[in-house]
Short mmCIF file of C-alpha atoms in Angstrom, two decimals:
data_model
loop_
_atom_site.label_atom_id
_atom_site.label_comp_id
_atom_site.label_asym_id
_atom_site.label_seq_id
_atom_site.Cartn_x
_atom_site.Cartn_y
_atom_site.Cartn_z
CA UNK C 30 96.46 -48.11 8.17
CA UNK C 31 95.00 -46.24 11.38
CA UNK C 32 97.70 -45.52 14.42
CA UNK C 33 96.65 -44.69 18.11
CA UNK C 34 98.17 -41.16 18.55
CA UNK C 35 97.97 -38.43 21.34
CA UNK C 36 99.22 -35.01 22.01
CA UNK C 37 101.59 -35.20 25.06
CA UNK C 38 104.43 -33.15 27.01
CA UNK C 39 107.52 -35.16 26.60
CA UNK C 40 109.81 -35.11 29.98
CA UNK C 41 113.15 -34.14 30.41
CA UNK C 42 115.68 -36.18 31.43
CA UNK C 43 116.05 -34.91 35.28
CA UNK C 44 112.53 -35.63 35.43
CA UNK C 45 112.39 -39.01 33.99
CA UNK C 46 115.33 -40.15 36.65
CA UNK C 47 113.24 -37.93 39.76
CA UNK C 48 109.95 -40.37 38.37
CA UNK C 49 111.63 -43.73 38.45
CA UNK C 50 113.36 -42.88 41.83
CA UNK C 51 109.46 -42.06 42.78
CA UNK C 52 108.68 -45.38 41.16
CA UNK C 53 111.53 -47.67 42.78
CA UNK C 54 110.36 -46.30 46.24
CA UNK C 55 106.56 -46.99 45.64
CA UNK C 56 107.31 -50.27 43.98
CA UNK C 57 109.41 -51.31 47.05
CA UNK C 58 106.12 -50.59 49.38
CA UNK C 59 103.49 -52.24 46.98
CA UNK C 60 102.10 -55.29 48.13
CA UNK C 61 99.51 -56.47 45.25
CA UNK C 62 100.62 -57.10 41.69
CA UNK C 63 100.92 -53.99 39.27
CA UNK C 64 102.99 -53.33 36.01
CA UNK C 65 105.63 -51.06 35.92
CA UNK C 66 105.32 -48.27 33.45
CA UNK C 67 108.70 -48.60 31.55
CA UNK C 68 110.28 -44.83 31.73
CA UNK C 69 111.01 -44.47 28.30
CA UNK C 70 107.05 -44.55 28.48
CA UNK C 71 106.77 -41.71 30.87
CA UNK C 72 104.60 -38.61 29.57
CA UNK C 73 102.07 -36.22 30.05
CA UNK C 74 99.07 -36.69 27.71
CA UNK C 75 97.19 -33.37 26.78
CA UNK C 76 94.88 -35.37 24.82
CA UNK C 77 94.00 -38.85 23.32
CA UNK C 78 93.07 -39.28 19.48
CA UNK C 79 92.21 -42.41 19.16
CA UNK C 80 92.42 -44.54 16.41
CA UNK C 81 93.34 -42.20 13.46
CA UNK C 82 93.57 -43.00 9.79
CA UNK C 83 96.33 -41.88 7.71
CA UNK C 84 94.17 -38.99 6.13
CA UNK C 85 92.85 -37.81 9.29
CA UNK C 86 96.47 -37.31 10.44
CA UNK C 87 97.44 -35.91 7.71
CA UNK C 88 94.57 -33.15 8.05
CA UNK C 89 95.32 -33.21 12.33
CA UNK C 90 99.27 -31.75 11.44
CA UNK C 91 98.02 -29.39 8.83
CA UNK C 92 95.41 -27.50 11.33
CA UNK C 93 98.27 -27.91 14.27
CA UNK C 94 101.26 -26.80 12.03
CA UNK C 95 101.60 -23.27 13.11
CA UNK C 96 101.25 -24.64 17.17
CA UNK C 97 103.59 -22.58 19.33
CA UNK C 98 103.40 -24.28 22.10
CA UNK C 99 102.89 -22.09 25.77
CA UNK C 100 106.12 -22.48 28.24
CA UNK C 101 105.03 -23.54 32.01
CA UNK C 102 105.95 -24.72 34.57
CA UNK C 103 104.35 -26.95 36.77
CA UNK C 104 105.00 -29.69 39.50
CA UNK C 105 103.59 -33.41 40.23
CA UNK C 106 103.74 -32.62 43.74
CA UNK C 107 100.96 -35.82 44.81
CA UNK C 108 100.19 -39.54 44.29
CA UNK C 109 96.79 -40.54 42.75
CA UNK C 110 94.87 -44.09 42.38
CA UNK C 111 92.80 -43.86 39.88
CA UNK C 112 90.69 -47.20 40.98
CA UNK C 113 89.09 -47.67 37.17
CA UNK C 114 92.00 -47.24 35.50
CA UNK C 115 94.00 -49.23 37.53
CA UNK C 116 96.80 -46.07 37.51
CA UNK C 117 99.30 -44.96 39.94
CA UNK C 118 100.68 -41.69 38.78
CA UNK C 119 102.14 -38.50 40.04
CA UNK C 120 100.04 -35.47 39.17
CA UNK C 121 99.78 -31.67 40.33
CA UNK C 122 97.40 -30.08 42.82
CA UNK C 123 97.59 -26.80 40.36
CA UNK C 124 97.51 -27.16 36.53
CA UNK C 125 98.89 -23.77 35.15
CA UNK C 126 95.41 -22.09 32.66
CA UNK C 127 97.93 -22.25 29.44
CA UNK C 128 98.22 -26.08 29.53
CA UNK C 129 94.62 -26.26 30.43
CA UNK C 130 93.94 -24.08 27.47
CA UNK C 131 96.13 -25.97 25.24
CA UNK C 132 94.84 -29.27 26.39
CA UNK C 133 90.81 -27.84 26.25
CA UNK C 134 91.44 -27.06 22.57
CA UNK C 135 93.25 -30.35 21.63
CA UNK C 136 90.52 -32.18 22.64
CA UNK C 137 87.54 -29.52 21.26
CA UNK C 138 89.62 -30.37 17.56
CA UNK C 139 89.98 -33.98 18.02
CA UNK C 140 86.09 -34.05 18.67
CA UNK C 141 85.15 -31.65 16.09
CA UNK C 142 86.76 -34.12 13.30
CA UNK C 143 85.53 -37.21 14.33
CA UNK C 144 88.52 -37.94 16.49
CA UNK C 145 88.44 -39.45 20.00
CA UNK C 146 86.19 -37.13 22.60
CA UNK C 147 87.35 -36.93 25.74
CA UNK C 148 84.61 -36.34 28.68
CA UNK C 149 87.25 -36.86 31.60
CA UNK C 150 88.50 -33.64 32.79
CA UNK C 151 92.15 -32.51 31.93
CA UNK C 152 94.21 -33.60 34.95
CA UNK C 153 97.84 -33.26 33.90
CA UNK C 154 99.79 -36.59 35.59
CA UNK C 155 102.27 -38.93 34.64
CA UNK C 156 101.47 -43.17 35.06
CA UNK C 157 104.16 -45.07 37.23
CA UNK C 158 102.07 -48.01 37.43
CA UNK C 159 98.93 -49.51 35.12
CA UNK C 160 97.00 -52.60 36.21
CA UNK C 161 97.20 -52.00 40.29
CA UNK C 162 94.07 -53.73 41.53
CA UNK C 163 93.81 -52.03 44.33
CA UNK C 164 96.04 -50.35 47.89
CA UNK C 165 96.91 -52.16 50.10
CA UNK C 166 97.97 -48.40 52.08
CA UNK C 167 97.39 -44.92 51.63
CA UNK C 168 99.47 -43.45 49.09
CA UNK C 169 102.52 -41.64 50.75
CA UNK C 170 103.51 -37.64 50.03
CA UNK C 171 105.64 -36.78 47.89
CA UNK C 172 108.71 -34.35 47.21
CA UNK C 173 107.62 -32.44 44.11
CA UNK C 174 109.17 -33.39 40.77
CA UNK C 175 109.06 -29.90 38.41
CA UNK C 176 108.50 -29.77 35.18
CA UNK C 177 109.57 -27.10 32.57
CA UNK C 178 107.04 -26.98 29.29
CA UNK C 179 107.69 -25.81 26.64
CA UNK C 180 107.36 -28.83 23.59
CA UNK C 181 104.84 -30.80 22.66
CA UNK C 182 104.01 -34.20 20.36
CA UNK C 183 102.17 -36.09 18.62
CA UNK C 184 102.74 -39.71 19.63
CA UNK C 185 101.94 -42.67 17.89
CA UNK C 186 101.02 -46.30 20.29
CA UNK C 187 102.44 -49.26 18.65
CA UNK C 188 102.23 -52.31 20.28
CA UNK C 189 104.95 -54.36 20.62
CA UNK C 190 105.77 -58.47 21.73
CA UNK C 191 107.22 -56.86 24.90
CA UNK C 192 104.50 -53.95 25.23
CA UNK C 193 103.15 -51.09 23.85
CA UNK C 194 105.69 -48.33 22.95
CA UNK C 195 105.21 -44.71 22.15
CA UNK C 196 107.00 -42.89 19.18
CA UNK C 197 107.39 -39.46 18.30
CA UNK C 198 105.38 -38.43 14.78
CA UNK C 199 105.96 -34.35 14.84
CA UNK C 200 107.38 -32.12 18.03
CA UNK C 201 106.61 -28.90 18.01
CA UNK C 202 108.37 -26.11 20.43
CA UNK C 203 109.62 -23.00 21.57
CA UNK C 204 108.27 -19.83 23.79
CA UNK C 205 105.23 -18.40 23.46
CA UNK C 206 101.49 -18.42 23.55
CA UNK C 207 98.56 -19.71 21.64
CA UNK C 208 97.75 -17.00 19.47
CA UNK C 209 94.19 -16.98 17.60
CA UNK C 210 96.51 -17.19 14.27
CA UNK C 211 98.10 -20.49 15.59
CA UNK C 212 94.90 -22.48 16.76
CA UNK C 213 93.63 -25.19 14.45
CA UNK C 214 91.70 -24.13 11.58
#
C-alpha cells in the first residue's frame, strides 16, 4: 500500500507553545473562515514525496541511512499568505545554506527515483492556518520564534475521520554536516 511521506524538521516543544501563542493571536484578528492547523501538526517540510509505495520507501531509507543531519539555527521571524495555497504560516527572511543544501538534495533524490518533484523553491515555514480564502488586513510583525536543527524525519500523512495526521517513520539526528559519504547513493 503507498503512504504520503515527507522529509521535515520536527519542532521542539518551546517552539510549538511560541507557534500556537502566534496562532491564538492571529486567530483572534481573523475575520474570514480558515482551519486551524492542529499543533501536534506543526513542522517544517524539507521536502514532499508524494505518494510512495512500500518498495520505494524501502529503497528512500536505504540511500538516506547514513544522513547526519546539519545543526542550524534559524528563526520564523515573518507572516506569509500564500494566496494559492490558502496558507498562513510563519517563515524566515534568511534560510541558513546547510538546510537549503539538505532540502536541494532531498528533493534532487525524490525526483531522480520517480518520487514527487518539487518546482517551488525551498522556503523553510511552518502552516498556522490552511484554507484562508483570503485577508481581510495586512499580516502583522512578528517577534521571532527560533529554532534549533539538528533532527530530521520521514513522515508519513494518514488521514484520519477528524483530519489528516502526521507520524514519524525514521528520525535521524545529531551534529554534523552532509558529508559526500552520507548523501544518497
Amino acid at each position: 500500500m503507498a503512504e504520503r511521506l515527507f522529509f521535515s524538521v520536527p519542532l521542539s516543544r518551546i517552539s510549538q507553545l511560541e507557534l500556537i501563542r502566534l496562532q491564538a493571536r492571529l486567530g483572534a484578528e481573523m475575520s474570514g473562515p480558515a482551519r486551524v492547523v492542529p499543533a501536534a501538526n506543526f513542522h517544517l517540510t524539507l521536502a514532499f514525496l508524494g505518494s510512495v509505495s512500500q518498495q520505494q520507501k524501502a529503497a528512500l531509507l536505504a540511500r538516506w541511512e547514513s544522513l547526519v543531519v546539519p545543526e542550524v539555527s534559524l528563526e520564523l521571524d515573518q507572516l506569509a499568505y500564500w494566496h494559492r495555497a490558502g496558507v498562513i504560516c510563519a517563515t524566515t527572511s534568511r534560510t541558513p545554506m546547510a538546510l537549503g543544501q539538505l532540502a536541494h538534495r532531498m528533493r534532487q533524490d525524490a525526483a531522480e527515483h520517480g518520487l514527487h518533484r518539487s518546482h517551488a523553491p525551498f522556503r523553510p515555514h511552518v502552516s498556522l492556518f490552511r484554507s484562508v480564502s483570503q485577508l481581510s488586513r495586512e499580516l502583522p510583525a512578528i517577534t521571532p520564534v527560533p529554532l534549533h536543527i539538528n533532527e530530521v524525519d520521514l513522515m508519513v500523512s494518514v488521514f484520519e475521520p477528524h483530519g489528516v495526521e502526521y507520524h514519524s517513520v525514521r528520525r535521524w539526528g545529531g551534529a554534523g554536516s552532509l558529508s559526500p559519504g552520507n548523501e544518497p547513493r
